[in-house]
Short mmCIF file of C-alpha atoms in Angstrom, two decimals:
data_model
loop_
_atom_site.label_atom_id
_atom_site.label_comp_id
_atom_site.label_asym_id
_atom_site.label_seq_id
_atom_site.Cartn_x
_atom_site.Cartn_y
_atom_site.Cartn_z
CA MET H 1 -0.01 -0.03 -0.01
CA LEU H 2 2.87 2.33 0.74
CA VAL H 3 4.16 1.84 -2.85
CA LEU H 4 0.67 2.85 -4.33
CA ARG H 5 0.62 5.80 -1.96
CA THR H 6 4.18 7.00 -3.01
CA TRP H 7 3.42 6.40 -6.66
CA ASN H 8 0.12 8.63 -6.31
CA GLU H 9 2.04 11.40 -4.69
CA GLU H 10 4.79 11.46 -7.14
CA LYS H 11 2.30 11.69 -9.99
CA MET H 12 0.52 14.37 -8.16
CA LYS H 13 3.81 16.36 -7.76
CA LEU H 14 4.34 16.60 -11.52
CA VAL H 15 3.23 19.93 -12.72
CA SER H 16 2.78 20.43 -16.25
CA SER H 17 0.16 21.37 -18.86
CA LYS H 18 -0.30 17.60 -19.76
CA LYS H 19 -3.27 15.62 -18.30
CA VAL H 20 -2.27 13.16 -15.80
CA ILE H 21 -3.42 9.73 -17.14
CA TRP H 22 -3.67 7.01 -14.54
CA PRO H 23 -3.36 3.29 -15.71
CA SER H 24 -6.29 1.12 -15.16
CA VAL H 25 -5.59 -0.55 -11.85
CA VAL H 26 -8.20 -2.02 -9.60
CA ILE H 27 -7.22 -2.82 -5.98
CA ALA H 28 -9.43 -5.13 -3.72
CA TYR H 29 -8.82 -5.27 -0.08
CA SER H 30 -10.75 -6.00 3.04
CA THR H 31 -11.15 -3.49 5.78
CA GLU H 32 -11.08 -6.39 8.38
CA PRO H 33 -7.48 -6.08 9.06
CA TYR H 34 -7.73 -2.45 10.16
CA LEU H 35 -8.43 -3.67 13.74
CA ASP H 36 -5.08 -5.49 13.83
CA ALA H 37 -3.22 -2.70 12.36
CA LYS H 38 -4.78 0.12 14.43
CA PHE H 39 -5.71 1.97 11.30
CA LYS H 40 -7.73 5.05 11.86
CA GLY H 41 -8.57 5.43 8.32
CA SER H 42 -7.85 3.70 4.97
CA PRO H 43 -4.16 3.54 4.12
CA LEU H 44 -5.35 4.24 0.56
CA GLN H 45 -7.15 7.45 1.56
CA ASN H 46 -7.07 10.02 -1.38
CA VAL H 47 -5.66 7.40 -3.68
CA GLY H 48 -8.19 6.64 -6.49
CA THR H 49 -11.89 6.19 -6.13
CA PRO H 50 -13.08 3.82 -3.18
CA ILE H 51 -15.87 1.68 -4.13
CA GLU H 52 -17.59 -0.27 -1.12
CA LEU H 53 -19.06 -3.66 -1.69
CA LEU H 54 -22.63 -3.27 -0.63
CA GLU H 55 -24.90 -6.12 0.89
CA PHE H 56 -26.51 -8.32 -1.48
CA THR H 57 -30.16 -7.61 -2.43
CA PRO H 58 -32.80 -10.37 -2.42
CA GLU H 59 -32.60 -10.32 -6.08
CA CYS H 60 -28.95 -11.01 -5.90
CA ILE H 61 -29.34 -13.85 -3.36
CA LEU H 62 -32.03 -15.45 -5.36
CA SER H 63 -29.74 -15.44 -8.39
CA LEU H 64 -26.92 -16.78 -6.52
CA ALA H 65 -29.06 -19.56 -5.00
CA LYS H 66 -30.05 -20.57 -8.57
CA ILE H 67 -26.42 -20.91 -9.47
CA TYR H 68 -25.93 -23.21 -6.36
CA GLY H 69 -28.84 -25.21 -7.77
CA LEU H 70 -31.32 -24.35 -5.07
CA SER H 71 -34.89 -23.81 -5.78
CA TRP H 72 -35.75 -20.97 -3.52
CA ASP H 73 -38.51 -18.54 -3.32
CA GLU H 74 -38.93 -15.17 -1.64
CA ASN H 75 -39.74 -16.77 1.76
CA ASN H 76 -36.33 -18.66 1.78
CA ILE H 77 -34.40 -15.37 0.82
CA ASN H 78 -36.28 -13.34 3.58
CA CYS H 79 -35.62 -16.07 6.12
CA LEU H 80 -31.80 -16.08 5.21
CA MET H 81 -31.68 -12.34 5.10
CA LYS H 82 -33.33 -12.18 8.48
CA LEU H 83 -30.41 -14.08 9.81
CA ILE H 84 -27.42 -12.79 8.08
CA GLY H 85 -28.62 -9.87 6.02
CA GLY H 86 -27.07 -9.51 2.64
CA HIS H 87 -23.39 -9.98 3.83
CA PRO H 88 -21.63 -11.41 0.78
CA SER H 89 -19.32 -13.76 2.51
CA LEU H 90 -22.02 -15.05 4.81
CA VAL H 91 -24.46 -15.46 2.07
CA GLN H 92 -21.95 -17.49 0.04
CA ARG H 93 -21.12 -19.70 3.09
CA ALA H 94 -24.84 -20.36 3.74
CA LEU H 95 -25.63 -21.19 0.20
CA TYR H 96 -22.59 -23.41 -0.24
CA LYS H 97 -23.42 -25.19 3.15
CA ILE H 98 -26.96 -25.94 2.09
CA SER H 99 -26.13 -26.92 -1.53
CA GLN H 100 -23.34 -29.30 -0.49
CA THR H 101 -24.72 -31.01 2.51
CA ASN H 102 -28.39 -31.01 1.56
CA ILE H 103 -29.41 -29.52 4.98
CA SER H 104 -32.48 -27.38 5.05
CA LEU H 105 -32.45 -23.57 5.72
CA GLU H 106 -34.10 -24.14 8.99
CA GLU H 107 -31.46 -26.69 9.99
CA LEU H 108 -28.85 -24.12 9.00
CA GLU H 109 -30.53 -21.38 11.04
CA GLY H 110 -30.73 -23.74 14.03
CA GLU H 111 -26.99 -24.42 13.95
CA ALA H 112 -25.82 -21.07 12.68
CA SER H 113 -24.77 -19.59 16.01
CA LYS H 114 -23.15 -22.69 17.47
CA ILE H 115 -19.51 -23.17 17.85
CA SER H 116 -19.76 -26.02 15.38
CA GLY H 117 -22.16 -24.19 12.98
CA ALA H 118 -21.47 -23.27 9.33
CA PHE H 119 -20.10 -19.88 10.25
CA SER H 120 -17.95 -21.08 13.18
CA ASP H 121 -14.42 -20.02 11.94
CA TYR H 122 -15.82 -16.62 10.82
CA LEU H 123 -17.63 -15.91 14.14
CA LEU H 124 -14.62 -17.38 16.32
CA SER H 125 -12.22 -15.08 14.52
CA HIS H 126 -14.34 -11.98 15.48
CA LEU H 127 -14.79 -13.27 19.04
CA GLU H 128 -10.99 -13.69 19.32
CA LYS H 129 -10.37 -10.01 18.08
CA LEU H 130 -12.96 -8.75 20.61
CA GLN H 131 -11.48 -10.63 23.62
CA ALA H 132 -7.98 -9.78 22.85
CA PRO H 133 -6.53 -7.72 25.87
CA GLU H 134 -5.45 -4.89 23.43
CA ASN H 135 -8.93 -4.37 22.14
CA LYS H 136 -10.70 -3.87 25.54
CA GLN H 137 -12.35 -0.52 24.40
CA LEU H 138 -13.64 -2.23 21.33
CA MET H 139 -15.26 -4.96 23.53
CA VAL H 140 -16.85 -2.32 25.73
CA CYS H 141 -18.17 -0.42 22.89
CA PHE H 142 -19.62 -3.61 21.24
CA GLN H 143 -21.17 -4.80 24.49
CA LYS H 144 -22.95 -1.36 24.78
CA ILE H 145 -24.23 -1.82 21.40
CA MET H 146 -25.43 -5.23 21.91
CA ARG H 147 -27.38 -4.09 25.04
CA GLY H 148 -28.99 -1.21 22.89
CA GLU H 149 -26.86 1.59 24.53
CA LYS H 150 -25.16 4.28 22.98
CA CYS H 151 -21.32 4.13 22.61
CA LYS H 152 -19.39 7.45 22.64
CA ASP H 153 -16.05 5.97 21.46
CA ALA H 154 -15.99 7.04 17.72
CA PHE H 155 -12.76 5.09 17.01
CA ALA H 156 -14.10 1.94 18.37
CA LYS H 157 -17.28 2.40 16.41
CA PHE H 158 -15.25 3.06 13.25
CA GLN H 159 -13.45 -0.28 13.84
CA LEU H 160 -16.47 -2.13 14.54
CA GLU H 161 -18.17 -0.89 11.46
CA GLN H 162 -15.13 -1.61 9.23
CA ILE H 163 -15.06 -5.33 10.36
CA GLY H 164 -18.76 -5.47 9.86
CA LEU H 165 -19.91 -6.16 13.37
CA ILE H 166 -22.16 -3.09 13.49
CA LYS H 167 -23.91 -0.95 11.00
CA TYR H 168 -25.89 2.48 11.26
CA ARG H 169 -29.51 2.84 10.80
CA GLY H 170 -29.86 6.61 10.80
CA ASN H 171 -27.73 7.77 13.53
CA GLN H 172 -28.11 4.74 15.71
CA GLU H 173 -25.55 1.91 15.55
CA GLU H 174 -26.84 -1.57 15.91
CA VAL H 175 -25.37 -5.17 15.37
CA SER H 176 -25.10 -6.03 11.76
CA CYS H 177 -27.32 -9.10 11.62
CA GLU H 178 -29.24 -11.58 13.86
CA LEU H 179 -26.52 -14.16 13.58
CA TYR H 180 -23.99 -11.92 15.37
CA ARG H 181 -26.56 -11.07 18.03
CA ARG H 182 -27.16 -14.60 18.84
CA PHE H 183 -23.57 -15.77 18.75
CA PHE H 184 -22.22 -12.93 20.90
CA GLU H 185 -25.00 -13.05 23.28
CA GLU H 186 -24.21 -16.71 23.97
CA ASN H 187 -20.41 -16.09 24.01
CA LEU H 188 -19.79 -12.75 25.60
CA ASP H 189 -20.59 -11.59 29.17
CA LEU H 190 -23.41 -8.97 28.47
#
């Protein structure tokens, strides 16, 4: 990332009448490591045009379910979205698990928040991050949000949002999905 930042700054220092032409480069990266690196913003801030991957819509999930060979209807999509929202990685995991193991959506939902469930490695990695001694402020903030209280620590909220654990509905922060709520209620001291 430092190479890209340096390259960007060097190009911007060139002052001439010629138009600066940037090569077509696309960089995909996750914001989840922000927590480990203690970033307070994007390391690529002001470099290029950021495009955030949005949550899948019901139409996108239905299309993906068809690719996985599932004959789903609107009720199945709504049930899955109630559990995990439109989180692309979680949607992919859910559809893969259902298509490969022939379990029902209801069975997936029943096991989803368990340590041995379809999302266990993903959920456990977030639990480990929250329970790390150096992330005490993050844990306190997340626990407040889980209880429906207001957290005033802007940096902790930024980090929680970047790793996907919370989202904003208007000015109110909330846990991103029902799966997170269930799992962390079972595995954190609230």
